[in-house]
Coordinates of C-alpha atoms in Angstrom, one line a residue:
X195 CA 32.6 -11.5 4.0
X196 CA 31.7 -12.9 0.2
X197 CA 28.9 -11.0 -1.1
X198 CA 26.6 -13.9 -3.2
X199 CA 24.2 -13.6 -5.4
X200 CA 20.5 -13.9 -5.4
X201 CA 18.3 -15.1 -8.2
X202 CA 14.4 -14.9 -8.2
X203 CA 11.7 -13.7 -10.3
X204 CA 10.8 -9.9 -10.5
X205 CA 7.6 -8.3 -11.2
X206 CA 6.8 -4.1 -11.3
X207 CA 3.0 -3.2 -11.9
X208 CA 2.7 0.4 -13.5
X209 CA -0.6 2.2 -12.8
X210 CA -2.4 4.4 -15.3
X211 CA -5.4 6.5 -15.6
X212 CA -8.0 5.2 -18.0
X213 CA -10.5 7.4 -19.7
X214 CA -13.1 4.7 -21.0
X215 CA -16.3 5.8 -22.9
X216 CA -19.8 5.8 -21.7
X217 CA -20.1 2.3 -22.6
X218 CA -17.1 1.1 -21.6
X219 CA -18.0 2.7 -18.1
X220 CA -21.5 1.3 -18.1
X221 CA -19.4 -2.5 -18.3
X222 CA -16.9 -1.7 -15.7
X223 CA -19.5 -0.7 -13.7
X224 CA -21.3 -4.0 -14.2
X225 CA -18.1 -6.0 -14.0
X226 CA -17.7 -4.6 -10.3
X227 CA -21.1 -5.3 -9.5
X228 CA -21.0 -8.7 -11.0
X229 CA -18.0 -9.7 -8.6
X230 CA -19.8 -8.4 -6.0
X231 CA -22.5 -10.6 -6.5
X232 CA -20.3 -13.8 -7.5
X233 CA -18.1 -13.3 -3.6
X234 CA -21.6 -13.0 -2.2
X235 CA -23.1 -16.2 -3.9
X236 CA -19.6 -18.3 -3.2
X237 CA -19.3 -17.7 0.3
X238 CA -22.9 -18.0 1.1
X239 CA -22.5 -21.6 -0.3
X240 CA -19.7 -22.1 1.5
X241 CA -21.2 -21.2 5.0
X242 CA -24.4 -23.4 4.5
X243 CA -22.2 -26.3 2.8
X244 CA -20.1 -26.3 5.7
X245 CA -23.1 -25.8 8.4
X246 CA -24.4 -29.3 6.4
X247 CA -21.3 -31.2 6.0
X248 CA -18.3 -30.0 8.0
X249 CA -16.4 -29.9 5.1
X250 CA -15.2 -26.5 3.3
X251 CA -15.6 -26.2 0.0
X252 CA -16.2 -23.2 -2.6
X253 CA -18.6 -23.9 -5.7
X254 CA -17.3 -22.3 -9.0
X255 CA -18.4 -18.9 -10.4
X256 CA -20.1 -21.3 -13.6
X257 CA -22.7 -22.7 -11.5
X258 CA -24.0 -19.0 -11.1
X259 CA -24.4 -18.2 -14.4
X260 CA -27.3 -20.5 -15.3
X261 CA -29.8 -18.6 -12.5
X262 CA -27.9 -15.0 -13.1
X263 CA -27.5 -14.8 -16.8
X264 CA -26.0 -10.9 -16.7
X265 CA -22.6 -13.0 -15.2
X266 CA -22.1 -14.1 -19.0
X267 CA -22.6 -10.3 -20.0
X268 CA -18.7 -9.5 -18.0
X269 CA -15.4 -11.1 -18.4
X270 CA -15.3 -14.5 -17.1
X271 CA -11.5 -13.8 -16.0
X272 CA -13.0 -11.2 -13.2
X273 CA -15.2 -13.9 -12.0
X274 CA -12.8 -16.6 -11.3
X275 CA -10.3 -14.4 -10.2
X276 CA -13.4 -13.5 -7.2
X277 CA -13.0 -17.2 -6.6
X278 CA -9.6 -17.4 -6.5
X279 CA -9.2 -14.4 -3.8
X280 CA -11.7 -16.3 -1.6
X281 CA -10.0 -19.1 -2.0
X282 CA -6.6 -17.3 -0.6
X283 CA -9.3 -15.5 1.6
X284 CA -9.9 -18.8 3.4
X285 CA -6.0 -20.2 3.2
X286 CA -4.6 -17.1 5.2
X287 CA -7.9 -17.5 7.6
X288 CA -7.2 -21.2 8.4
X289 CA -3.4 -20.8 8.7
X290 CA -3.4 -17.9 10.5
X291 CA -6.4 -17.3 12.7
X292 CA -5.8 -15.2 15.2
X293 CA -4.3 -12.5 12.6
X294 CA -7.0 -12.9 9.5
X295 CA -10.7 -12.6 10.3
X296 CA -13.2 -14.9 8.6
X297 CA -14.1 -13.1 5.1
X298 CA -17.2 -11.1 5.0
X299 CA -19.9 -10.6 2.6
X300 CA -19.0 -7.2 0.3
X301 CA -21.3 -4.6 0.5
X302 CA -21.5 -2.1 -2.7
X303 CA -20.6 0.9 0.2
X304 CA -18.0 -0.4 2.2
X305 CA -15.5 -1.6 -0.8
X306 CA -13.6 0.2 -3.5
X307 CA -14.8 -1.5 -6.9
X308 CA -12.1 -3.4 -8.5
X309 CA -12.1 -6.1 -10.7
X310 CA -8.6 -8.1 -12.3
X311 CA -8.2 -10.0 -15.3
X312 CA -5.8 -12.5 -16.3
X313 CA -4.2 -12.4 -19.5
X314 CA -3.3 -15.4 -21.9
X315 CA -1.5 -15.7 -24.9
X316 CA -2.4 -18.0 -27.5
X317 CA -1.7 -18.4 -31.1
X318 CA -3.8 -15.3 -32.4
X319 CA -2.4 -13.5 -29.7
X320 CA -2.9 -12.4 -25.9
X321 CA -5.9 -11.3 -24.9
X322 CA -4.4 -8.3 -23.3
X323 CA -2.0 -6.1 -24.9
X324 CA -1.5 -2.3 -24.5
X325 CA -1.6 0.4 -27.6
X326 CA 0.1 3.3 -27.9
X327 CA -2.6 5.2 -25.8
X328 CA -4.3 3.0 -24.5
X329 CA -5.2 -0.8 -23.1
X330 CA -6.9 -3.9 -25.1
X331 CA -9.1 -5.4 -22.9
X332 CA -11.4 -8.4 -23.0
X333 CA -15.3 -7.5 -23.7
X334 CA -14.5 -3.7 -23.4
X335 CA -11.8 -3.6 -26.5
X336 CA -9.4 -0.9 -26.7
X337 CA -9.8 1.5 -23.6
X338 CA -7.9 5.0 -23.5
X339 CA -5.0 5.5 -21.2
X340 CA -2.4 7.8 -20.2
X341 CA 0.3 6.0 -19.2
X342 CA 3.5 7.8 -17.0
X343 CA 6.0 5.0 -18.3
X344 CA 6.4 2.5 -20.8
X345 CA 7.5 -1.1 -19.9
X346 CA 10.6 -2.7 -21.5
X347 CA 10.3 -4.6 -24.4
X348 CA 10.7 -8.1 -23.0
X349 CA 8.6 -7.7 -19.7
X350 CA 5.2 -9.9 -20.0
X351 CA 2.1 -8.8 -19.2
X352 CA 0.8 -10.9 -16.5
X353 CA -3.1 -9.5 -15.2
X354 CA -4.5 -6.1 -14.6
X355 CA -6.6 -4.7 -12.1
X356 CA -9.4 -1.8 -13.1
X357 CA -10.6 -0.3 -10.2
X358 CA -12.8 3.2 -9.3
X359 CA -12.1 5.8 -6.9
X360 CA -14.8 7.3 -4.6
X361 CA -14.2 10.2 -6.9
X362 CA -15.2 8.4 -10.1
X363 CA -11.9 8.2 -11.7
X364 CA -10.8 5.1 -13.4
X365 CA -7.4 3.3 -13.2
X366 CA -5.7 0.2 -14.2
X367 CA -2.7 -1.6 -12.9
X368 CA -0.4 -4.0 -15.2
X369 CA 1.3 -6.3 -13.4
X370 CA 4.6 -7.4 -15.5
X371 CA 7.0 -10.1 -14.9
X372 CA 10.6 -8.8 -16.1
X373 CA 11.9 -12.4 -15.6
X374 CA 14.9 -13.9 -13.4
X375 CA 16.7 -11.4 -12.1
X376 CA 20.1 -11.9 -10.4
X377 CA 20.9 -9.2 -7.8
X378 CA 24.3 -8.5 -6.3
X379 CA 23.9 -8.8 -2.8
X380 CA 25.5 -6.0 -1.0
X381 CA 27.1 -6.0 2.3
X382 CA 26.9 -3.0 4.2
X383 CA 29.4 -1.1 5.8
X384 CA 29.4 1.3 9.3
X385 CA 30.0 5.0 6.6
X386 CA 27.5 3.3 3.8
X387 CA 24.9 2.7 6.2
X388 CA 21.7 4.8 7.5
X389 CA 20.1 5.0 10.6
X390 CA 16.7 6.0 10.4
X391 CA 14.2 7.4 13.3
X392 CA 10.6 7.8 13.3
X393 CA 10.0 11.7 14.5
X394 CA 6.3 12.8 15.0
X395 CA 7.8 16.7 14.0
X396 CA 9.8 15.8 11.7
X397 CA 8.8 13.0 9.6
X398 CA 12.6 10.9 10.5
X399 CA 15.5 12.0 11.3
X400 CA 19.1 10.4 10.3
X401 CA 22.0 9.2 12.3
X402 CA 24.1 12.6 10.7
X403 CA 21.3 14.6 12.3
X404 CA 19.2 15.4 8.8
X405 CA 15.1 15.6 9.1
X406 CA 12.4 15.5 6.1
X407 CA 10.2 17.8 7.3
X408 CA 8.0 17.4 4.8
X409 CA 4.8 19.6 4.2
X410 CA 1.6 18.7 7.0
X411 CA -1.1 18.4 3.6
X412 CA -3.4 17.6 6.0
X413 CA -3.5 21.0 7.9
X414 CA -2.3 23.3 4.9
X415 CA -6.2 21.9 3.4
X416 CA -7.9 21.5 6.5
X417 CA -10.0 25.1 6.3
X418 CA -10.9 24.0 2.7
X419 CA -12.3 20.4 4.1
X420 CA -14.0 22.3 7.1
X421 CA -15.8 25.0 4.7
X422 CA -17.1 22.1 2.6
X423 CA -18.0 20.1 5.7
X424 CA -19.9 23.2 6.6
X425 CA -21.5 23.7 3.2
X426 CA -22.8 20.0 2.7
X427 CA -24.2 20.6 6.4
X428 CA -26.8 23.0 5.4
X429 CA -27.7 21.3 1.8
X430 CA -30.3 18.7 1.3
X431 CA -29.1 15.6 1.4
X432 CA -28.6 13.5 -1.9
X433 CA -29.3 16.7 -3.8
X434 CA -27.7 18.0 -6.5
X435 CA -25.5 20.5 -5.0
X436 CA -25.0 18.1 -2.3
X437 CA -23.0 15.3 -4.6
X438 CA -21.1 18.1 -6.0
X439 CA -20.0 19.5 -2.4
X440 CA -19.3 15.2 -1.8
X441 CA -17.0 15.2 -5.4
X442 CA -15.3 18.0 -4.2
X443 CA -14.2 16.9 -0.7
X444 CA -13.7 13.4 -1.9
X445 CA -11.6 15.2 -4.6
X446 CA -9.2 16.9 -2.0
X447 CA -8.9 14.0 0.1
X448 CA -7.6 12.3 -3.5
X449 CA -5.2 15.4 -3.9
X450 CA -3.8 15.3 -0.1
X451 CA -3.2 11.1 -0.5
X452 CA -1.7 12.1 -3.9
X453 CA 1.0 14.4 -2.3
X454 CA 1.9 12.4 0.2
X455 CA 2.2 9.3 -2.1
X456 CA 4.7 11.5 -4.5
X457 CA 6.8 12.5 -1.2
X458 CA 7.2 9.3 0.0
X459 CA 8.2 7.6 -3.1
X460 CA 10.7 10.3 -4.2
X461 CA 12.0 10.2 -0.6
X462 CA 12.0 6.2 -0.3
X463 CA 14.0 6.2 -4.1
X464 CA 16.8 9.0 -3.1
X465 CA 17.8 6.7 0.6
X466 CA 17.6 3.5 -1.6
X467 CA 19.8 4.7 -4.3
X468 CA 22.4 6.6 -1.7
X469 CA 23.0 4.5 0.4
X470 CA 23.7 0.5 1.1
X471 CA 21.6 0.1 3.8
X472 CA 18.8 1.4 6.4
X473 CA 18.0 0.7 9.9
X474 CA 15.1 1.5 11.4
X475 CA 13.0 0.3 14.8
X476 CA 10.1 -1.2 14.6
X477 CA 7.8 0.9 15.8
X478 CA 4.2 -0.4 16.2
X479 CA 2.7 2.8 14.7
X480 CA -0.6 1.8 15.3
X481 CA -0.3 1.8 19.1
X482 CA 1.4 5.5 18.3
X483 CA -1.3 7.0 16.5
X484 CA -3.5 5.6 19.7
X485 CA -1.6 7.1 22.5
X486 CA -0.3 10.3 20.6
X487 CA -3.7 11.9 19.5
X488 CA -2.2 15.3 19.0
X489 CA 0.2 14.0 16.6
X490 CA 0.3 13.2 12.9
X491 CA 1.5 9.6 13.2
X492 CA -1.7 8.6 10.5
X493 CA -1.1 11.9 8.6
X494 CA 2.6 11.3 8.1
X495 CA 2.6 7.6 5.8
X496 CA 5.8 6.5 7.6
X497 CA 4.3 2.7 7.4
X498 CA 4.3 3.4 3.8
X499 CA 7.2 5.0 3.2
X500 CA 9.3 2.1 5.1
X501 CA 7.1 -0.7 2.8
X502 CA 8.4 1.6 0.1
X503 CA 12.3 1.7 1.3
X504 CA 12.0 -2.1 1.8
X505 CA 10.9 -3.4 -1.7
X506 CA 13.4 -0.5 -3.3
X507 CA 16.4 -1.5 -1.0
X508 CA 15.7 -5.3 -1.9
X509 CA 15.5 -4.6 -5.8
X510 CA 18.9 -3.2 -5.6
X511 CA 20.4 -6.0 -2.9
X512 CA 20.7 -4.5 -0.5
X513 CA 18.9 -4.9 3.3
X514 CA 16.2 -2.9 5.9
X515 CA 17.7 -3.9 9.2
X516 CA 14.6 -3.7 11.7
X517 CA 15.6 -3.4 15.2
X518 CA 13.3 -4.2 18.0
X519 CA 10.6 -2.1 19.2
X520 CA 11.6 -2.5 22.9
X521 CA 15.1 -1.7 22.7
X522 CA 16.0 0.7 24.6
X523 CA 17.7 2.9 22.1
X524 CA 16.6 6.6 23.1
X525 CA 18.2 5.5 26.7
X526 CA 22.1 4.8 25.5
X527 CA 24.8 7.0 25.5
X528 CA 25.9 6.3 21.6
X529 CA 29.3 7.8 22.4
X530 CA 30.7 5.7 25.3
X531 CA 27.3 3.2 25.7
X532 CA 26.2 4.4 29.0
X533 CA 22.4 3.4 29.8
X534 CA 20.4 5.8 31.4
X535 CA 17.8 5.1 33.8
X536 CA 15.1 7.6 32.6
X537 CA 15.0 10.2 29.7
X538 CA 12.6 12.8 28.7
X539 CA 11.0 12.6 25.7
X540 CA 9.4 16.2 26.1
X541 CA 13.1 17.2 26.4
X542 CA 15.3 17.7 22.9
X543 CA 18.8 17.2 24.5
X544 CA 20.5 15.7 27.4
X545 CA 23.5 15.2 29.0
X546 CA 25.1 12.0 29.7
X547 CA 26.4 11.8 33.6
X548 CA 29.1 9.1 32.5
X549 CA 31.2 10.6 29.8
X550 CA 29.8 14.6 30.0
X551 CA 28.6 14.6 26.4
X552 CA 25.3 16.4 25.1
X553 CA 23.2 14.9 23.1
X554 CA 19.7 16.0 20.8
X555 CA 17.6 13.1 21.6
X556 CA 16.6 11.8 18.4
X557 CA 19.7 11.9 16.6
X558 CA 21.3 10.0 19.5
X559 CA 18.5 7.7 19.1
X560 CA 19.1 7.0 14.8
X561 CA 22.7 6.3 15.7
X562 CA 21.7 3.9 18.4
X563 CA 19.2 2.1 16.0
X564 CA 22.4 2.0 13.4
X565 CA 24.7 0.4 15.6
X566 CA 22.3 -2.1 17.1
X567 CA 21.1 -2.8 12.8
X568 CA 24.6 -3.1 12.1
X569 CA 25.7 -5.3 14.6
X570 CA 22.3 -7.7 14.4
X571 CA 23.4 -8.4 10.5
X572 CA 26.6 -9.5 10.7
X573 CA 25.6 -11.7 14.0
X574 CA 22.9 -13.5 11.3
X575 CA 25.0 -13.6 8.5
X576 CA 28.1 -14.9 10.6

């Protein structure tokens, strides 16, 4: 089978930690709430238009600024980027219904503060551009940054997002195109291939019989989260020692995320650069973490960490094989393909009554998915 090639525009965001002044703060902070306000206004207009007419439509963020003057205060870029997410709000609602709700109103609580700016290059030059330490932004000027890795010199800066955590640190992400990139597609073979099963103990394990078992953050800090649970129990609320007991849980929280993100994206990056190809099944982890309450199917990341080994894998040309939820792959004998009526899931191994051999459940289970990944591939690309 001819490998071909593939040719299609590539784009890599790198996310950095920005350290802006008090007054640079004070206008991020009144950039969010500005966008806030500007969603609110929109899709208020938008309901009562349509409760009128029977028409959608979405007024622009300029007819605000007449009756709200602070809008001019902001970058206008954040505001018509708000109208351009409800916009896309309402596409994927009227496409798709039954999967996207209606959009909401925001409330200042219930969302992460973000805003993105466009940026746009004209003969004095673009109106965003990074330094050596740091990032040029509109209205805010030059804002400090500390920046993990440097983009190449012919990538183009596209937009950026600045957004807050709940534990009042600042970060920016620069989306860059790095232009048309033609990738190799690569076919996979049976020995270059990996078959990969979700394991509530053991994070995956392999078709070779390999696990992660990465750390449980979750439990190693859970007598730190309970002792600050138990302090901010007995302080008054909204006091001063209470926000610091809130900065501090919020704070580990960030840490565990943090260590989880690392594992998975270190993990994710040493399977797509080893190997040609992954199969996995398609669990519907959701429904897991529902019916398995004792497990750590939320604490574990796997969604992410197979998002993570999809986008790699495809950057490099090479596939993800998903294989169906339902089939039945914990059941078959991978040595001589027996199917077995029922098997244990509290048991590790067992035996298979047609050819005698003795198998560890799981690792007879990522060989399975393999096989099945491998064969539904070349049955597509035949």
């Amino acid at each position: 089978m001819a490998s071909g090639k593939t040719s299609a525009p590539q784009y890599t965001t790198i996310k950095v930690r920005l350290y802006p002044t008090q007054a640079q703060a004070e206008l991020f902070e009144k950039t969010f709430g500005c966008c806030r306000y500007i969603w609110n206004q929109m899709l208020s207009d938008q309901q009562r238009f349509y409760s009128e007419t029977g028409a959608h439509f979405i007024p622009t963020p300029a007819k605000y600024k007449t009756e709200a003057p602070f809008l001019k205060e902001v970058d206008n870029q954040a505001l018509i980027q708000e109208h351009n997410r409800l916009s896309q709000a309402f596409r994927v609602f009227f496409r798709h219904p039954e999967s996207f709700g209606h959009p909401r109103l925001k409330r200042k609580k219930d969302d992460r503060d973000s805003f993105t700016a466009c940026n746009h290059v004209f003969t004095s030059g673009p109106t965003i551009y990074t330094t050596r330490d740091g990032i040029r932004m509109t209205k805010a000027g030059v804002v400090k940054a500390v920046f993990h890795r440097r983009p190449q010199g012919w990538w183009k800066l596209k937009r950026i997002t600045v957004s807050r955590m709940r534990t009042g640190k600042y970060y920016c992400s620069i989306l860059y195109d790095c232009g048309e990139g033609e990738t190799q597609a690569v076919v996979p073979t049976p020995e270059t291939t990996l078959g990969l099963k979700y394991s509530i103990s053991h994070f995956y394990v392999d078709d070779a019989g390999a696990m992660a078992d990465p750390p449980h953050w979750l439990k190693q800090s859970q007598e730190k989260l309970v002792r600050l649970q138990r302090q901010m129990s007995r302080m008054e609320a909204n006091s001063k020692n209470y926000q610091e007991a809130v900065r501090k849980y919020r704070l580990l929280h960030e840490h565990i995320a943090n260590q989880r993100r690392d594992f998975i994206h270190k993990e994710s990056r040493r399977i797509a650069n080893g190997w040609d190809a992954v199969c996995m099944r398609e669990d519907a982890l959701a429904e897991m973490s529902q019916g398995l309450r004792q497990g750590n199917v939320r604490d574990s990341g796997y969604r992410i960490f197979r998002e993570c080994l999809r986008y790699k894998l495809e950057r490099q040309g090479k596939p993800l094989i998903l294989v169906d939820r339902y089939f039945p792959s914990a059941r078959i004998c991978s040595t001589c393909g027996h199917i077995q009526r029922v098997v244990s899931y509290k048991r590790r191994t067992w035996v298979c009554p047609a050819c005698g051999t003795t198998h560890r459940r799981e690792v007879n289970t990522a060989k399975n998915i393999k096989t099945q990944g491998l064969a539904q591939y070349f049955a597509k690309s035949a």
